[in-house]
Short mmCIF file of C-alpha atoms and ligand atoms in Angstrom, two decimals:
data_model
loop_
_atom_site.label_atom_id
_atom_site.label_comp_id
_atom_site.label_asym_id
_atom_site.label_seq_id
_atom_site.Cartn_x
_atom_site.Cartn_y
_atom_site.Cartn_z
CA UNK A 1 -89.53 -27.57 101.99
CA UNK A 2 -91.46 -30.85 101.32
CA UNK A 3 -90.38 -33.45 98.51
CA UNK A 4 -92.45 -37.19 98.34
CA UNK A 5 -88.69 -38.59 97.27
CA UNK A 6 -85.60 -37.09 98.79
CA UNK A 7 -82.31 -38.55 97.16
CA UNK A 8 -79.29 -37.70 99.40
CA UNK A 9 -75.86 -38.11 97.09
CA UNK A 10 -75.78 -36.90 93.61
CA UNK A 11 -73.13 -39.70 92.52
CA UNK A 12 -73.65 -42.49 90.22
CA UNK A 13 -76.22 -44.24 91.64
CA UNK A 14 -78.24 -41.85 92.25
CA UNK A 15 -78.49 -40.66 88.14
CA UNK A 16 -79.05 -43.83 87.35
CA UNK A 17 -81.77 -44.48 89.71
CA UNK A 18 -83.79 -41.10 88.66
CA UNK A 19 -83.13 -41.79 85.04
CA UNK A 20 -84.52 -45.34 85.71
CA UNK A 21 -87.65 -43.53 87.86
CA UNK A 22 -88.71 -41.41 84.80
CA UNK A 23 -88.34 -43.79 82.08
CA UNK A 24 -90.42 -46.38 83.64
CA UNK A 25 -93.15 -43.66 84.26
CA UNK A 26 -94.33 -44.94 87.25
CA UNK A 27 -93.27 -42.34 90.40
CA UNK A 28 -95.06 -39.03 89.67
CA UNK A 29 -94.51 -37.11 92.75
CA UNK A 30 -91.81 -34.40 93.50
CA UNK A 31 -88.00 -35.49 93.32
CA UNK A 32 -85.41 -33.40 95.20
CA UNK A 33 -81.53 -34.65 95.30
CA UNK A 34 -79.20 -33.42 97.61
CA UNK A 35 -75.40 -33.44 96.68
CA UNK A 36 -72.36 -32.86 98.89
CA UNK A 37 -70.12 -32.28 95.16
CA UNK A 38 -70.49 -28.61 93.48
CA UNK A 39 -71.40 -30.52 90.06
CA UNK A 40 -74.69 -32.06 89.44
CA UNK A 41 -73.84 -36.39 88.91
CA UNK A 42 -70.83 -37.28 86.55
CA UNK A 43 -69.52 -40.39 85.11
CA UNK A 44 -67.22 -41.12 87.97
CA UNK A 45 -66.13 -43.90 86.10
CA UNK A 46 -64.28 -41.67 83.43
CA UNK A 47 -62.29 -39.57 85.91
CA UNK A 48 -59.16 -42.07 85.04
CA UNK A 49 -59.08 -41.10 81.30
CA UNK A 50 -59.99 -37.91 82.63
CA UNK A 51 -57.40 -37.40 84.48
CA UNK A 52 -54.71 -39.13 81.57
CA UNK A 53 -56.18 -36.06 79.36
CA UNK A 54 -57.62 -38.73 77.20
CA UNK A 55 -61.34 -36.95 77.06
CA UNK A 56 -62.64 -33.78 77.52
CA UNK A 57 -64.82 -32.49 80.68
CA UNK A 58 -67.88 -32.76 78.86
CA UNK A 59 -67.60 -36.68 78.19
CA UNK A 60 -68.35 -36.80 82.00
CA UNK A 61 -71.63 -35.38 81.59
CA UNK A 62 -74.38 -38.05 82.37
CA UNK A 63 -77.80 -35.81 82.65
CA UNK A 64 -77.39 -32.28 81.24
CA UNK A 65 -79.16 -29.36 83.64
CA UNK A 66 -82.09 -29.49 81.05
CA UNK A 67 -82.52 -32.63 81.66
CA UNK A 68 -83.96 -32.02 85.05
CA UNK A 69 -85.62 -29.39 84.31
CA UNK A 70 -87.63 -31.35 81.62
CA UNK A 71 -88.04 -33.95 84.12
CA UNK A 72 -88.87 -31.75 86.78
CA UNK A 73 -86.01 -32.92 89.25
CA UNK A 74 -84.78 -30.25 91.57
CA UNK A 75 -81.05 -30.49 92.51
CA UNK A 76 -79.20 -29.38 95.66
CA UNK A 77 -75.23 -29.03 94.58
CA UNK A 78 -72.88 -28.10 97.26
CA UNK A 79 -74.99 -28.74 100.30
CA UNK A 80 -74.37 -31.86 102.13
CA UNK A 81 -76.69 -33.43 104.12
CA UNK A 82 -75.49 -32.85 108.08
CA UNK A 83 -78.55 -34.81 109.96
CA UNK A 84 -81.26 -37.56 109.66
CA UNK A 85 -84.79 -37.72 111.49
CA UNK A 86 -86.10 -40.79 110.34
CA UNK A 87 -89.16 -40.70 112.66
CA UNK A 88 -90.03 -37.08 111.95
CA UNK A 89 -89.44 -37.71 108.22
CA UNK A 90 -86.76 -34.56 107.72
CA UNK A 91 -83.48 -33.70 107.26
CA UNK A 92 -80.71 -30.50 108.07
CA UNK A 93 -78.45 -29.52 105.01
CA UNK A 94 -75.33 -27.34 105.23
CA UNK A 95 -76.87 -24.48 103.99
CA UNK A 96 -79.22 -24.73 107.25
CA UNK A 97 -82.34 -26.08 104.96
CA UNK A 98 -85.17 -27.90 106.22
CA UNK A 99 -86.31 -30.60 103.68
CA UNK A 100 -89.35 -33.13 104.99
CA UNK A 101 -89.65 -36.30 102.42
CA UNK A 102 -92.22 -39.14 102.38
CA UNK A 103 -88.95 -41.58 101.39
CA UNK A 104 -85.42 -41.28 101.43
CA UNK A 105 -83.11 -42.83 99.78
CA UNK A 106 -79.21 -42.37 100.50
CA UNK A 107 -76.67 -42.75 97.43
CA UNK A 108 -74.17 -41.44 99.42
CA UNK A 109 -71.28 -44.00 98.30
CA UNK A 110 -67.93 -44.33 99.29
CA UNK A 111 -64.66 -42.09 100.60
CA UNK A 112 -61.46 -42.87 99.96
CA UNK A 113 -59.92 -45.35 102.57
CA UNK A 114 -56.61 -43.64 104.01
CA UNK A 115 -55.34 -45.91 106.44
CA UNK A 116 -53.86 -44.52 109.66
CA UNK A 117 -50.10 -44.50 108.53
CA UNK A 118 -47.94 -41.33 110.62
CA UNK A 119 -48.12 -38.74 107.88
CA UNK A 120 -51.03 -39.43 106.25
CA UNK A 121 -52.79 -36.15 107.14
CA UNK A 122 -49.63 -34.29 104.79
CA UNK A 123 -50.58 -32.12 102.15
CA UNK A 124 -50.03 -33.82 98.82
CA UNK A 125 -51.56 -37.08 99.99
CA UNK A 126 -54.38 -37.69 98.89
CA UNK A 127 -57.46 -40.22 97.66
CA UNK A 128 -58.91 -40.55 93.96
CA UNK A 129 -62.61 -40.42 93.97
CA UNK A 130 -63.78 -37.11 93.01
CA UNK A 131 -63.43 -34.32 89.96
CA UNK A 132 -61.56 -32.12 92.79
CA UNK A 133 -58.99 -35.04 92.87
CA UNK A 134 -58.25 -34.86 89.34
CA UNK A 135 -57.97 -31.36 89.22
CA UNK A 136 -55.52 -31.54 92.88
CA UNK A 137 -53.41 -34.29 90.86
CA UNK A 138 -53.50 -31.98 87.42
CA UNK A 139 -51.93 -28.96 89.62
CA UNK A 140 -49.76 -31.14 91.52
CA UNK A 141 -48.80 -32.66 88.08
CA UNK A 142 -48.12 -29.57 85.85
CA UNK A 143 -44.71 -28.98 88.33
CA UNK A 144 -43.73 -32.64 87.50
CA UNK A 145 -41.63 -34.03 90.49
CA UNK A 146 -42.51 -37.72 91.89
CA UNK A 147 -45.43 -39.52 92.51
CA UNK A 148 -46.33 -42.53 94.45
CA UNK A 149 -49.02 -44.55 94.07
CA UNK A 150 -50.07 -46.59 97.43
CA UNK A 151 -52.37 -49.47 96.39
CA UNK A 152 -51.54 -51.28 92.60
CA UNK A 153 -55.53 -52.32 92.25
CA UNK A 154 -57.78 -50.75 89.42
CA UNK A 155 -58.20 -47.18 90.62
CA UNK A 156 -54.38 -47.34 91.30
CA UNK A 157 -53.35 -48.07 88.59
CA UNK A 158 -55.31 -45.48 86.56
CA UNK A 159 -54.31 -43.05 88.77
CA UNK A 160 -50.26 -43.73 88.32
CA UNK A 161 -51.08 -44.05 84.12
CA UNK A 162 -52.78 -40.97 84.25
CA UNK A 163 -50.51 -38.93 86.51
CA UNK A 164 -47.08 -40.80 84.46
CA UNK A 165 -48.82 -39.35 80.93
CA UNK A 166 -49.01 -35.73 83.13
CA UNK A 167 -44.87 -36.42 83.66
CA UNK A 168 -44.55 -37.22 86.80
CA UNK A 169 -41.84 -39.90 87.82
CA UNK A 170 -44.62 -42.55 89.54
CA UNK A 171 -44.02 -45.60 91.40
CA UNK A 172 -47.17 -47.88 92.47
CA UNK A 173 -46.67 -49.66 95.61
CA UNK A 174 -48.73 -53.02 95.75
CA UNK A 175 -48.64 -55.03 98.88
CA UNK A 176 -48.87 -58.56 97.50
CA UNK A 177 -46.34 -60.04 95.27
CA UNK A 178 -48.86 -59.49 91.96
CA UNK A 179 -50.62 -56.89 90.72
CA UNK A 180 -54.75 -57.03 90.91
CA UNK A 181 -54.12 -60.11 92.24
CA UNK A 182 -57.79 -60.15 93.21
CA UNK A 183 -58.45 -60.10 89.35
CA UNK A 184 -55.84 -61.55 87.57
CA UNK A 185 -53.57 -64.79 87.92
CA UNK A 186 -50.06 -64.83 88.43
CA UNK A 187 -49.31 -64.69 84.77
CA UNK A 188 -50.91 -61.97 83.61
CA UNK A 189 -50.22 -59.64 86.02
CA UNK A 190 -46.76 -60.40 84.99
CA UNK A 191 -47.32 -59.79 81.30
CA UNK A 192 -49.56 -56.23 83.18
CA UNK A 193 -46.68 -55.22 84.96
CA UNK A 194 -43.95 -55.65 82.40
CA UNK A 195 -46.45 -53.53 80.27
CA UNK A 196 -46.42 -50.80 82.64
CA UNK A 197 -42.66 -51.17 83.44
CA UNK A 198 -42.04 -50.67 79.42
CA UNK A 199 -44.18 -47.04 79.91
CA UNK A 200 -42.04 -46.20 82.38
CA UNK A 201 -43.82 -46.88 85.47
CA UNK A 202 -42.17 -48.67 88.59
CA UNK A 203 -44.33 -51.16 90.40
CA UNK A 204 -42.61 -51.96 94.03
CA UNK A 205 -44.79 -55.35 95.06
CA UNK A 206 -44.33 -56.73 98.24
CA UNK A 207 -44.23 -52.88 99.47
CA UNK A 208 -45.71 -52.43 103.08
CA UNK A 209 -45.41 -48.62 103.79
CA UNK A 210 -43.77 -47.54 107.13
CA UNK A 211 -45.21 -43.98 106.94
CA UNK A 212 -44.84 -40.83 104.78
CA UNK A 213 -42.58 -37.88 105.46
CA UNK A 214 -43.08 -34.22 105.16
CA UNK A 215 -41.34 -30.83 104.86
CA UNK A 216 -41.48 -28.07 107.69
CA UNK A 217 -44.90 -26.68 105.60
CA UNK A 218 -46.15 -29.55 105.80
CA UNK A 219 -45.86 -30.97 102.52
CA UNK A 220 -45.39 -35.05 101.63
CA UNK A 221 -41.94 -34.84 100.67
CA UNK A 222 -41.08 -39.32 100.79
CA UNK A 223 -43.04 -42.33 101.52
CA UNK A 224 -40.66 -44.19 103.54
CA UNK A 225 -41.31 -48.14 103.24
CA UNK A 226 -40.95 -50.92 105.91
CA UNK A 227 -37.85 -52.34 104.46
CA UNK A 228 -36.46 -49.05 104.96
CA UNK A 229 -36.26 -47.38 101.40
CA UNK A 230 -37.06 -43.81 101.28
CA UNK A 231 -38.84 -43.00 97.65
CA UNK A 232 -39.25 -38.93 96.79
CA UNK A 233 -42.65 -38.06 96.88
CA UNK A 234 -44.32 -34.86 96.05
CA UNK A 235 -47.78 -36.34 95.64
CA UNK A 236 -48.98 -39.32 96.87
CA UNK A 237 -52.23 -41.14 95.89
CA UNK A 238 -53.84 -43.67 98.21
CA UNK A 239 -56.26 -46.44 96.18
CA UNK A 240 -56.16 -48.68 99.12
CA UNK A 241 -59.69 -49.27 98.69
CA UNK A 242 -63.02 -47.73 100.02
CA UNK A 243 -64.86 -47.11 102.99
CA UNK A 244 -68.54 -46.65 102.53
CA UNK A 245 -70.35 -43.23 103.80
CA UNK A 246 -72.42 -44.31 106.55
CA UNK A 247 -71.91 -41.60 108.73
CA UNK A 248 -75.70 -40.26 108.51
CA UNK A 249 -77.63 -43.48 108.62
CA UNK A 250 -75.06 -44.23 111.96
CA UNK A 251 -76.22 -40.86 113.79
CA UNK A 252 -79.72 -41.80 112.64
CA UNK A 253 -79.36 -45.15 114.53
CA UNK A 254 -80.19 -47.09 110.79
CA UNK A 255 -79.18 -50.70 111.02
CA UNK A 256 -75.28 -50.79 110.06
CA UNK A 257 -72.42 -53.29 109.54
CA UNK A 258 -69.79 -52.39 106.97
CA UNK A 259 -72.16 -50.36 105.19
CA UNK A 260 -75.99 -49.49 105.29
CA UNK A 261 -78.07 -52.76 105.59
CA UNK A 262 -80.35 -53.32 103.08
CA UNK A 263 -83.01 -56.08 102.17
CA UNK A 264 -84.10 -57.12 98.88
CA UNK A 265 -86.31 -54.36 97.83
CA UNK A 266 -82.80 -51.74 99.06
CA UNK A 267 -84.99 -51.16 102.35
CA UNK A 268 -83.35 -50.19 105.23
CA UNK A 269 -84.16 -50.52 108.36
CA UNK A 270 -86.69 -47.90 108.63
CA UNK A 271 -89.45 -48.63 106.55
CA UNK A 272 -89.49 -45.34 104.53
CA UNK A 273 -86.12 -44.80 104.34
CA UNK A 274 -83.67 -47.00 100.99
CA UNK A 275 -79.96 -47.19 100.37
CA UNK A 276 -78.27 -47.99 97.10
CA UNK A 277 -75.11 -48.15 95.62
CA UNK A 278 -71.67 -48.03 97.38
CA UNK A 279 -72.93 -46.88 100.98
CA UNK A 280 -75.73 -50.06 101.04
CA UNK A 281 -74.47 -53.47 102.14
CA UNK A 282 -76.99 -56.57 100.92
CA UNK A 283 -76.50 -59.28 102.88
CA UNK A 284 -72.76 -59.72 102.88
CA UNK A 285 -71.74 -57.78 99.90
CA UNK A 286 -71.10 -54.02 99.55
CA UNK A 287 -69.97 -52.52 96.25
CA UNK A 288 -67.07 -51.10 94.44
CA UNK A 289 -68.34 -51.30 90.66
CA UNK A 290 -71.32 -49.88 88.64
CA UNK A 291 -72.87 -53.29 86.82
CA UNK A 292 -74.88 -54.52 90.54
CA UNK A 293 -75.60 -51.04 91.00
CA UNK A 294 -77.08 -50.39 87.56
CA UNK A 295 -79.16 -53.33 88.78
CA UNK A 296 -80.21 -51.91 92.48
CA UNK A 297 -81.19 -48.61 90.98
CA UNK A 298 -84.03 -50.69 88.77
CA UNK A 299 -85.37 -52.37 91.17
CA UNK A 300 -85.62 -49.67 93.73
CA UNK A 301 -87.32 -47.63 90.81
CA UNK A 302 -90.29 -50.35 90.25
CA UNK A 303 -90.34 -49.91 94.51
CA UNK A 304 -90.75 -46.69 94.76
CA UNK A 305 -93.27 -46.86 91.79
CA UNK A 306 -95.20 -48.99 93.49
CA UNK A 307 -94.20 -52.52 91.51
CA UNK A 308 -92.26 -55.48 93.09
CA UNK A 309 -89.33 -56.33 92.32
CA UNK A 310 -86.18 -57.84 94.34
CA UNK A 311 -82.12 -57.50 94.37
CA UNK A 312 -80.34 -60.48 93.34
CA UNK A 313 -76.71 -60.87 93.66
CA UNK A 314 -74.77 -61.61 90.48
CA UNK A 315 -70.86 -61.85 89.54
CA UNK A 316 -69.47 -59.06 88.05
CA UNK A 317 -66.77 -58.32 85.26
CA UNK A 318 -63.97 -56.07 85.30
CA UNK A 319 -61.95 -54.11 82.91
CA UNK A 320 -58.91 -51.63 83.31
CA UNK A 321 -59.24 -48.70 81.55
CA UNK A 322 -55.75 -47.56 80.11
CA UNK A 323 -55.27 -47.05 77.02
CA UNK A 324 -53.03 -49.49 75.31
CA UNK A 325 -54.11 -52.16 77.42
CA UNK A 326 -57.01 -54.83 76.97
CA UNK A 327 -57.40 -57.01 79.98
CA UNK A 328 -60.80 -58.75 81.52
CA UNK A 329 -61.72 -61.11 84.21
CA UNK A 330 -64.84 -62.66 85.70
CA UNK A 331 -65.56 -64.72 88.27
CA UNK A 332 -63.00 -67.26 90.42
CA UNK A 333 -59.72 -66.53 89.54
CA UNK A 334 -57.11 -69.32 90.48
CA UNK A 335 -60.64 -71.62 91.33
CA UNK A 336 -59.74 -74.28 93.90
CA UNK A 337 -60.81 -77.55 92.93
CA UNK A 338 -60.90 -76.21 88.82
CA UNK A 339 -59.83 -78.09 85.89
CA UNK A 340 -57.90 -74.86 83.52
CA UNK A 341 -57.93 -74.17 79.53
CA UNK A 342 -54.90 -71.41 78.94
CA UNK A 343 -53.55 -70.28 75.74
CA UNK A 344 -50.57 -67.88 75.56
CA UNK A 345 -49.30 -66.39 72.24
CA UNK A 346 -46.48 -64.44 73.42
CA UNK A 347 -45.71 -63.22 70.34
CA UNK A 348 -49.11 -60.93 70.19
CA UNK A 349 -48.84 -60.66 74.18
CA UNK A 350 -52.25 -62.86 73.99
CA UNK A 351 -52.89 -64.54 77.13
CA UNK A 352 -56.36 -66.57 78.13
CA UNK A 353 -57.45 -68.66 81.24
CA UNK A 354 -60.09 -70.36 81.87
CA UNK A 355 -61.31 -71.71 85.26
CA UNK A 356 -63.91 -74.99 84.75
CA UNK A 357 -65.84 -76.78 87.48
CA UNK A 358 -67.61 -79.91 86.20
CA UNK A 359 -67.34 -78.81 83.09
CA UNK A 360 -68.63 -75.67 83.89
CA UNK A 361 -67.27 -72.21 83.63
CA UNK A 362 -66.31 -70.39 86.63
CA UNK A 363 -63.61 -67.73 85.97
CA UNK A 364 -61.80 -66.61 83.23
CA UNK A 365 -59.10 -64.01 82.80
CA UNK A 366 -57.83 -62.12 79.20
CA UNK A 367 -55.07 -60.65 78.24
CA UNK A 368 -53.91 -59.04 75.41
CA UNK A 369 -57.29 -59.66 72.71
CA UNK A 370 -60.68 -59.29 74.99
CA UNK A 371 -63.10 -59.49 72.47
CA UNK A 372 -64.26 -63.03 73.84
CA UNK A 373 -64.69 -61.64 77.47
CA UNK A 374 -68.27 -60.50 77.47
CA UNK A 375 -69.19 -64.10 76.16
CA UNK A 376 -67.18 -65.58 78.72
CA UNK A 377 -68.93 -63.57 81.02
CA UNK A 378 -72.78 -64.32 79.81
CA UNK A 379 -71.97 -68.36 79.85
CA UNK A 380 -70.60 -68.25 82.79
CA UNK A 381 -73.72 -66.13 84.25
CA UNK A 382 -75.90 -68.49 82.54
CA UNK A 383 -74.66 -71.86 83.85
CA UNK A 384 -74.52 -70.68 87.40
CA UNK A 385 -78.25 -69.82 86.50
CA UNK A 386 -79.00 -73.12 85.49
CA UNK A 387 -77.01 -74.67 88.55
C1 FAD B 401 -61.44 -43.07 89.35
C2 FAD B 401 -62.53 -44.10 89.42
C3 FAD B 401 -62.65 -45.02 88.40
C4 FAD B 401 -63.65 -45.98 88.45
N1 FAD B 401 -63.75 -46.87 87.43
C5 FAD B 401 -64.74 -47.79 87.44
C6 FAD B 401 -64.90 -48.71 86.37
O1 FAD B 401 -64.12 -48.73 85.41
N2 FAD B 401 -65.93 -49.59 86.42
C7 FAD B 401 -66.82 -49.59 87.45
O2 FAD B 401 -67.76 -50.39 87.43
N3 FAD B 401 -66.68 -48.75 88.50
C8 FAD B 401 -65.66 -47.85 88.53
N4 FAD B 401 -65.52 -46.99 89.58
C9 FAD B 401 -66.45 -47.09 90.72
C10 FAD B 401 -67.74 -46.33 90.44
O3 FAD B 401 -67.47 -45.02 90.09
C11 FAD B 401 -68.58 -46.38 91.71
O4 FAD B 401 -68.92 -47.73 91.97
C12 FAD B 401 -69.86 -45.54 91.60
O5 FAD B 401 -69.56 -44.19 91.38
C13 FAD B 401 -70.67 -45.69 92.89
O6 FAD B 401 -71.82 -44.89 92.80
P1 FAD B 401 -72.47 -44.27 94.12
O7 FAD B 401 -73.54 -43.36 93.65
O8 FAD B 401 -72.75 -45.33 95.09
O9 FAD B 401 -71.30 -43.38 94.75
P2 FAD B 401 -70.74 -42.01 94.18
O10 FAD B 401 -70.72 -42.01 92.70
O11 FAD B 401 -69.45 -41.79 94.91
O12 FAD B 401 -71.79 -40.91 94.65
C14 FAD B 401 -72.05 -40.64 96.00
C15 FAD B 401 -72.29 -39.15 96.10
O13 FAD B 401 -72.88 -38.88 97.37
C16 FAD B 401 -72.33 -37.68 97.87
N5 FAD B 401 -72.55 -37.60 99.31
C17 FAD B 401 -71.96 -38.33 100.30
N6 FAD B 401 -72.43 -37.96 101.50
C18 FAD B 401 -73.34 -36.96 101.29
C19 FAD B 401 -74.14 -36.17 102.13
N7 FAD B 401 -74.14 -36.31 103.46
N8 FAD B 401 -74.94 -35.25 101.56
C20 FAD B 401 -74.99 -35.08 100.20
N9 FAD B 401 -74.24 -35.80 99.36
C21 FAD B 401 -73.42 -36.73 99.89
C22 FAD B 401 -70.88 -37.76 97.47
O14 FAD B 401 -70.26 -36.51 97.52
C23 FAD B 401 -71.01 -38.32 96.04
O15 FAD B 401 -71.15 -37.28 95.10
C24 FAD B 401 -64.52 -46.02 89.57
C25 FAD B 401 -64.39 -45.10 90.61
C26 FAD B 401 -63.39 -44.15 90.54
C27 FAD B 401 -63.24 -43.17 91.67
#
């Protein structure tokens, strides 16, 4: 089997990087991609409403199968990709397939991070990347019981909404005093996490875990924390963070550091062979969020179409999607060195900050009414552009 453009991962990246292919017009050979997942690419990025029952399957949908029909891309569900020749310009699936390529390019992404805690390797603990983790925590869910939550970031966060709307008792453990205290300030994570609390979720900060106990089947029974308390857990869900799939490009002796090494055209270091999205690390930055990789996947389309183009780094801008709850941020948060604009109306549980630099925006965090946050965002873009 021969394809001029082999995509290995059918994740995020990868859909967006095809879509991006055909609508500029400019590749015209054969596209295979090669997924490790049953489905063909989903919205990854929905699995937390997902997962709160908040949308349906289909909302996940982001190329139907007659899509690549019409387009002519074959897909590969179900098979993941085992081995990489990069000099003899093939690879080994699964399934035992064969599949030469004139380029590669790997979209593999991310796993789940489970740190090496005793008891990690119980049943009921698990990561939240994947549609089969939604539908894990949905069975675990519909026989209620408790749930912890190890890691009070984004995804964690989701996850204990969503699994707290499917009834489970859920308490989010978050290491430093604050929650997404890589996002927010002190302040409004306070006004986050009385939120929460008033839902009915606990949030434990300052929570170091000890390790997680099981029954004699094997089954997570309590996380047991380093001060000693003991919570009940029937399910646990890790969100400490994400550890990017290099494993191939490794065995295939690709140039490696935390992730895949790329240069500004998402080369790696074999000349035919690219890397985008979360498994790809560009100088020292590797990736956790769509908007950079939105911006990777176009320029690696004009490259493989033949047109120049190069990867800039940019901030990006975060949201949290539960429902209920508006909050943004962008940029430095707590700036050193930063003269601050704030606002609170705690009657409407309104909260702004802004960050300034010689008289130049450099963070800003919102709680409470957004609206403002995507102008925040482009001025702030556009004086470090100017700077
Ligand atoms: C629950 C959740 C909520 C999120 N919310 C947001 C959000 O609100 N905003 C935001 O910007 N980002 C969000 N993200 C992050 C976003 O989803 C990721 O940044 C994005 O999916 C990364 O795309 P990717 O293609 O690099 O990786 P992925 O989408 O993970 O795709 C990689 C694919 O490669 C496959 N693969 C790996 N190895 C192989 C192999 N050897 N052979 C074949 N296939 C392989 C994997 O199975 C996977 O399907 C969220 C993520 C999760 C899990």
């Amino acid at each position: 089997m021969h394809a001029e453009l082999v995509i290995v991962g059918n994740g995020m990246a990868a859909a967006r990087l095809v879509q991006e292919l055909k609508q500029g017009g400019g590749f015209e050979g054969r596209i295979l991609m090669i997924g490790r997942e049953p489905r063909p690419a989903y919205n990854r990025v929905l699995l937390s409403p997902l997962l709160a029952g908040e949308i349906e399957d289909q909302a996940l949908e982001l190329h139907s199968t007659d899509w690549y029909e019409e387009q002519g891309i074959e897909l590969l569900c179900d098979d993941p990709v085992m081995a990489l020749e990069p000099e003899r310009h093939r690879l080994y699936t699964g399934s035992g397939k064969c599949i030469y390529y004139d380029q590669l390019v790997l979209a593999t992404g991310s796993n789940s991070s489970l740190p090496p805690l005793p008891g990690i390797d119980l049943n009921g603990v698990m990561g939240f990347r994947t549609w089969q983790d939604v539908e894990v925590m949905r069975e675990a869910a519909a026989k209620g019981g408790n749930a912890v939550v190890i890691g009070g970031g984004l995804l964690g966060l989701e996850a204990a909404e969503g699994l707290r709307k499917l009834g489970m008792c859920t308490r989010v453990l978050q290491r430093s005093d604050y929650l997404l205290n890589r996002q927010l300030d002190r302040h409004a994570a306070g006004m986050l996490q009385q939120t929460l609390e008033g839902r009915g979720l606990e949030i434990i900060t300052n929570a170091g875990v000890e390790c997680l106990q099981g029954n004699e089947a094997g089954q997570v029974t309590q996380v047991i924390l380093k001060d000693g308390t003991a919570l009940p857990a029937d399910l646990a869900v890790v969100a400490a963070g994400v550890t990017p799939e290099t494993s191939l490009a490794r065995a295939a002796e690709l140039d490696c550091d935390r992730a895949i090494r790329v240069d500004a055209e998402l080369r790696t270091s074999a000349v035919d062979i690219f890397a985008i999205g979360e498994c790809c690390q560009f100088e020292d930055n590797t990736y956790g969020l769509v908007a950079p990789i939105w911006r990777q996947a176009r320029v690696l389309a004009q490259v493989l179409s033949g047109e120049s183009d190069l990867y800039v780094e940019q901030p990006v801008a975060t949201q949290l999607k539960v429902s209920g709850i508006s909050l943004f941020s962008c940029g430095e948060i707590d700036a050193p060195n930063a003269s601050v604009v704030e606002y609170h109306d705690p009657e409407v549980g309104d909260y702004r900050k802004l960050w300034l630099r010689d008289e130049k925006l450099v963070g800003a965090v919102l709680y409470g009414d957004t609206r403002q946050g995507n102008g925040y965002f482009e001025q702030l873009l556009a004086e470090r552009a100017e700077a």
